[in-house]
JSON list of C-alpha atoms in Angstrom, two decimals:
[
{"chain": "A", "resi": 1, "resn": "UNK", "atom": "CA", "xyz": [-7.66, 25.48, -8.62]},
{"chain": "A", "resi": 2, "resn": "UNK", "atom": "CA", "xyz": [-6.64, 27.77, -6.13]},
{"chain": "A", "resi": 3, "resn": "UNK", "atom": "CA", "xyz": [-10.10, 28.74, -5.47]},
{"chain": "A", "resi": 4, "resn": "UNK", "atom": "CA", "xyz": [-10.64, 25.40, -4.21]},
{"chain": "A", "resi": 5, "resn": "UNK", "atom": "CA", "xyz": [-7.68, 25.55, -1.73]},
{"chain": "A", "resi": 6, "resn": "UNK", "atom": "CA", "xyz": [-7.39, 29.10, -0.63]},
{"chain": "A", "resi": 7, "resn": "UNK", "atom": "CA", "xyz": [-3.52, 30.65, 0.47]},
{"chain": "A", "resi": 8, "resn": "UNK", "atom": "CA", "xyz": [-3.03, 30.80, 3.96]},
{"chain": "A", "resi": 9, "resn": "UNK", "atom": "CA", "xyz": [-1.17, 33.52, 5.30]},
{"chain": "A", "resi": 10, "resn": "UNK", "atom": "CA", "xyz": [0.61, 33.21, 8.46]},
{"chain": "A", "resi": 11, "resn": "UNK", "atom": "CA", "xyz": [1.14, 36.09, 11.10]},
{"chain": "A", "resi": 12, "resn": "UNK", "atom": "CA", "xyz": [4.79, 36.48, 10.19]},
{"chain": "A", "resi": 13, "resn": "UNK", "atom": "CA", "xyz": [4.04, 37.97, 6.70]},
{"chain": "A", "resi": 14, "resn": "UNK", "atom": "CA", "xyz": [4.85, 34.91, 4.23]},
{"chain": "A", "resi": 15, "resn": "UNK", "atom": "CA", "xyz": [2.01, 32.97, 2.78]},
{"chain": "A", "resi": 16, "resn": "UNK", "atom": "CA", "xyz": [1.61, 29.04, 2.29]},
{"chain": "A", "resi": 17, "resn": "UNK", "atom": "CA", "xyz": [0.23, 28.35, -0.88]},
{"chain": "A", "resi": 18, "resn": "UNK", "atom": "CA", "xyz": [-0.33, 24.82, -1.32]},
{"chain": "A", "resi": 19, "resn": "UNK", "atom": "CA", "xyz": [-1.94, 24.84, -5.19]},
{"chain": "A", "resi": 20, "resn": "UNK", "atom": "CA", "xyz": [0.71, 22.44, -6.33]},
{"chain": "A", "resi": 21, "resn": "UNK", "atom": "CA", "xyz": [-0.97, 19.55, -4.92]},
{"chain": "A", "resi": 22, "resn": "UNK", "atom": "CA", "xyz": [-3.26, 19.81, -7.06]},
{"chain": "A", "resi": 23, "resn": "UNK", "atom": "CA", "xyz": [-1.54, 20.03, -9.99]},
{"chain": "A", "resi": 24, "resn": "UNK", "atom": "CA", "xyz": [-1.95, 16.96, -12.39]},
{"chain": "A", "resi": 25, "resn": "UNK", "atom": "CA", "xyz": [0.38, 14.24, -12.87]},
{"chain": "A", "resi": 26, "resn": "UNK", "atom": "CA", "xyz": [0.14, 11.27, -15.17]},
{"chain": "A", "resi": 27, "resn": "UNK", "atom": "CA", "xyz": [-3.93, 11.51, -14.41]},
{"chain": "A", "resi": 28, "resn": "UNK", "atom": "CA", "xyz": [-3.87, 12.20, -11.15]},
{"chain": "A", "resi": 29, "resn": "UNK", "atom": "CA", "xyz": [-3.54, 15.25, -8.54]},
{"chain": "A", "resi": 30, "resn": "UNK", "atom": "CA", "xyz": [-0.43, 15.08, -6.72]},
{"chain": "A", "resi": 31, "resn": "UNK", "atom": "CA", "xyz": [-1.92, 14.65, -3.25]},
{"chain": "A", "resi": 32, "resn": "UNK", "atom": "CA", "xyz": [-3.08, 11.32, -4.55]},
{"chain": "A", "resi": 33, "resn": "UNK", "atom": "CA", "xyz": [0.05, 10.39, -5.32]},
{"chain": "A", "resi": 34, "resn": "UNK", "atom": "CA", "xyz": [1.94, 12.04, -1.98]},
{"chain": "A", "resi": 35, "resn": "UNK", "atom": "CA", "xyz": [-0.67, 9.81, 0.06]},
{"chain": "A", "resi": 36, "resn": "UNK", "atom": "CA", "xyz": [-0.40, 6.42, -1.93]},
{"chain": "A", "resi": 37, "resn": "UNK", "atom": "CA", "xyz": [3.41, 6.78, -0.95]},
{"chain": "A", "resi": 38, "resn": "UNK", "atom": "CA", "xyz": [2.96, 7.42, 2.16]},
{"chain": "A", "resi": 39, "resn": "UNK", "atom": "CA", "xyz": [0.49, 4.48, 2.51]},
{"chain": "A", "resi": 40, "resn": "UNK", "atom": "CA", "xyz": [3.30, 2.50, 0.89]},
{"chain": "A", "resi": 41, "resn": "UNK", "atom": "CA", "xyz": [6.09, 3.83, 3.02]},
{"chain": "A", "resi": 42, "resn": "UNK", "atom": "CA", "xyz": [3.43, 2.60, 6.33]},
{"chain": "A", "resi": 43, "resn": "UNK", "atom": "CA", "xyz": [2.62, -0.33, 5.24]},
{"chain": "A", "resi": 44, "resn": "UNK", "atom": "CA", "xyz": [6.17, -1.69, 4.07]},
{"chain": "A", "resi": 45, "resn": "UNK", "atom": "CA", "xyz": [7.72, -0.01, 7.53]},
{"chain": "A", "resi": 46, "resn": "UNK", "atom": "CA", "xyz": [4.78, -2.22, 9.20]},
{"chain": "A", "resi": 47, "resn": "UNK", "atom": "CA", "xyz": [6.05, -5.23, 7.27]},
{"chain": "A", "resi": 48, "resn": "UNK", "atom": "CA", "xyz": [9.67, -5.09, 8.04]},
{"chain": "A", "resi": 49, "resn": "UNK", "atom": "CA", "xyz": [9.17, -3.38, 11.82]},
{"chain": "A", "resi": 50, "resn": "UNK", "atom": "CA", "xyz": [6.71, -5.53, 13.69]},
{"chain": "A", "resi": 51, "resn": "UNK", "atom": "CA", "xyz": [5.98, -8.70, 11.21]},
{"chain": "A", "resi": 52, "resn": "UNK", "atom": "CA", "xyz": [9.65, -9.51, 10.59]},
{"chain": "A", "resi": 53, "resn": "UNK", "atom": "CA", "xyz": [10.56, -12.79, 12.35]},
{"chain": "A", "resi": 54, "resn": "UNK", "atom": "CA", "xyz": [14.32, -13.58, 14.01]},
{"chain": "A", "resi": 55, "resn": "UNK", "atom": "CA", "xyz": [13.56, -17.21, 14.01]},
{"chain": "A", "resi": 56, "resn": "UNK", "atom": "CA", "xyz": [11.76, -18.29, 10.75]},
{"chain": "A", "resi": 57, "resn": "UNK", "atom": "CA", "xyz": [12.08, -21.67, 9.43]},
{"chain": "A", "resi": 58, "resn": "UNK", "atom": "CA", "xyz": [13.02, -22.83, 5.87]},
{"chain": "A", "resi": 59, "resn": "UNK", "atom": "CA", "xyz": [10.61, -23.92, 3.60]},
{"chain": "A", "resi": 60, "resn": "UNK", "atom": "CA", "xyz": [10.57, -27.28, 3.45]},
{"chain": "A", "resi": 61, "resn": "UNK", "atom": "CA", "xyz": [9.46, -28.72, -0.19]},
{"chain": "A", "resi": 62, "resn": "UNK", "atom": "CA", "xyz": [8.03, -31.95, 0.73]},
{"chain": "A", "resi": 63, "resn": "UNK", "atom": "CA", "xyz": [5.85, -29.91, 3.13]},
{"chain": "A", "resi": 64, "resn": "UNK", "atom": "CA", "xyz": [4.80, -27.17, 0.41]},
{"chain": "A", "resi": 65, "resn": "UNK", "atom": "CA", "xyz": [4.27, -29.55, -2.39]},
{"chain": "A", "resi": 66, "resn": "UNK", "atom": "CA", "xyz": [2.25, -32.02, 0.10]},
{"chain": "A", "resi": 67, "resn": "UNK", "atom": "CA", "xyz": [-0.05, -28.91, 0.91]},
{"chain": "A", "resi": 68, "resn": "UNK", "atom": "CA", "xyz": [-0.44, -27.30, -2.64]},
{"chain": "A", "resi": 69, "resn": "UNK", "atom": "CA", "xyz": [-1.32, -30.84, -3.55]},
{"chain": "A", "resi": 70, "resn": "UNK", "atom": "CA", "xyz": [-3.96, -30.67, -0.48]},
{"chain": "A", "resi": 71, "resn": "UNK", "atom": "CA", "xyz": [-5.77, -27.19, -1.45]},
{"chain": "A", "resi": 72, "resn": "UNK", "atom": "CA", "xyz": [-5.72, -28.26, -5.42]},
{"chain": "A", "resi": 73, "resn": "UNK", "atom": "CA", "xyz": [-7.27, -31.25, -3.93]},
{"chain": "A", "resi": 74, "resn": "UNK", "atom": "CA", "xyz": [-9.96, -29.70, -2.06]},
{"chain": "A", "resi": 75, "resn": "UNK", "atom": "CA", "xyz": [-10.45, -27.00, -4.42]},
{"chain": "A", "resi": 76, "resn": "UNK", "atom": "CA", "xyz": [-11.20, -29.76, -7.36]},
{"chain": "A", "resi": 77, "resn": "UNK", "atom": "CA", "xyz": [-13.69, -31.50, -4.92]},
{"chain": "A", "resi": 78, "resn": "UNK", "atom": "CA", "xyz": [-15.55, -28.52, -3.71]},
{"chain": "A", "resi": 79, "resn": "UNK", "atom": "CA", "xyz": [-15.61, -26.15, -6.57]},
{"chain": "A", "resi": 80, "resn": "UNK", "atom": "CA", "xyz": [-14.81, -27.66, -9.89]},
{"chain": "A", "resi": 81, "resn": "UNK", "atom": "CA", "xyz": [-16.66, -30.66, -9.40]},
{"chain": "A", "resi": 82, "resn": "UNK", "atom": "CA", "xyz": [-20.27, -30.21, -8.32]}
]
């Protein structure tokens, strides 16, 4: 593997060798799995950051079951029933 990700040696005498990422873990290399947390990491930090609401309203139950009833409705008209 390290022929597909060559050492790269700095001016200042020490090397980076960065063949580890490629080394397999359960299936995978481990730059997959570096960049699937990171992706995870963004998106959750997205989430929580800039889609988090001060001011959200509670659920009300009449108001959920009225439109679950709705889109089952709809959904029985359109699709199940041709």
């Amino acid at each position: 593997m390290s022929d597909l990700f060559p050492t790269i040696r700095a001016d200042r005498g020490f090397s980076l060798d960065f063949s580890f990422l490629f080394v397999e873990w359960v299936g995978k290399p481990l730059w997959m799995w570096a960049s699937f947390l990171a992706l995870v990491i963004a998106i959750l930090s997205f989430d929580l950051g800039i889609l988090h609401k001060q001011n959200v309203q509670e659920i009300q139950c009449k108001r959920c079951a009225a439109r679950t009833l709705s889109v089952n409705l709809r959904y029985d008209g359109e699709v199940a029933q041709p």
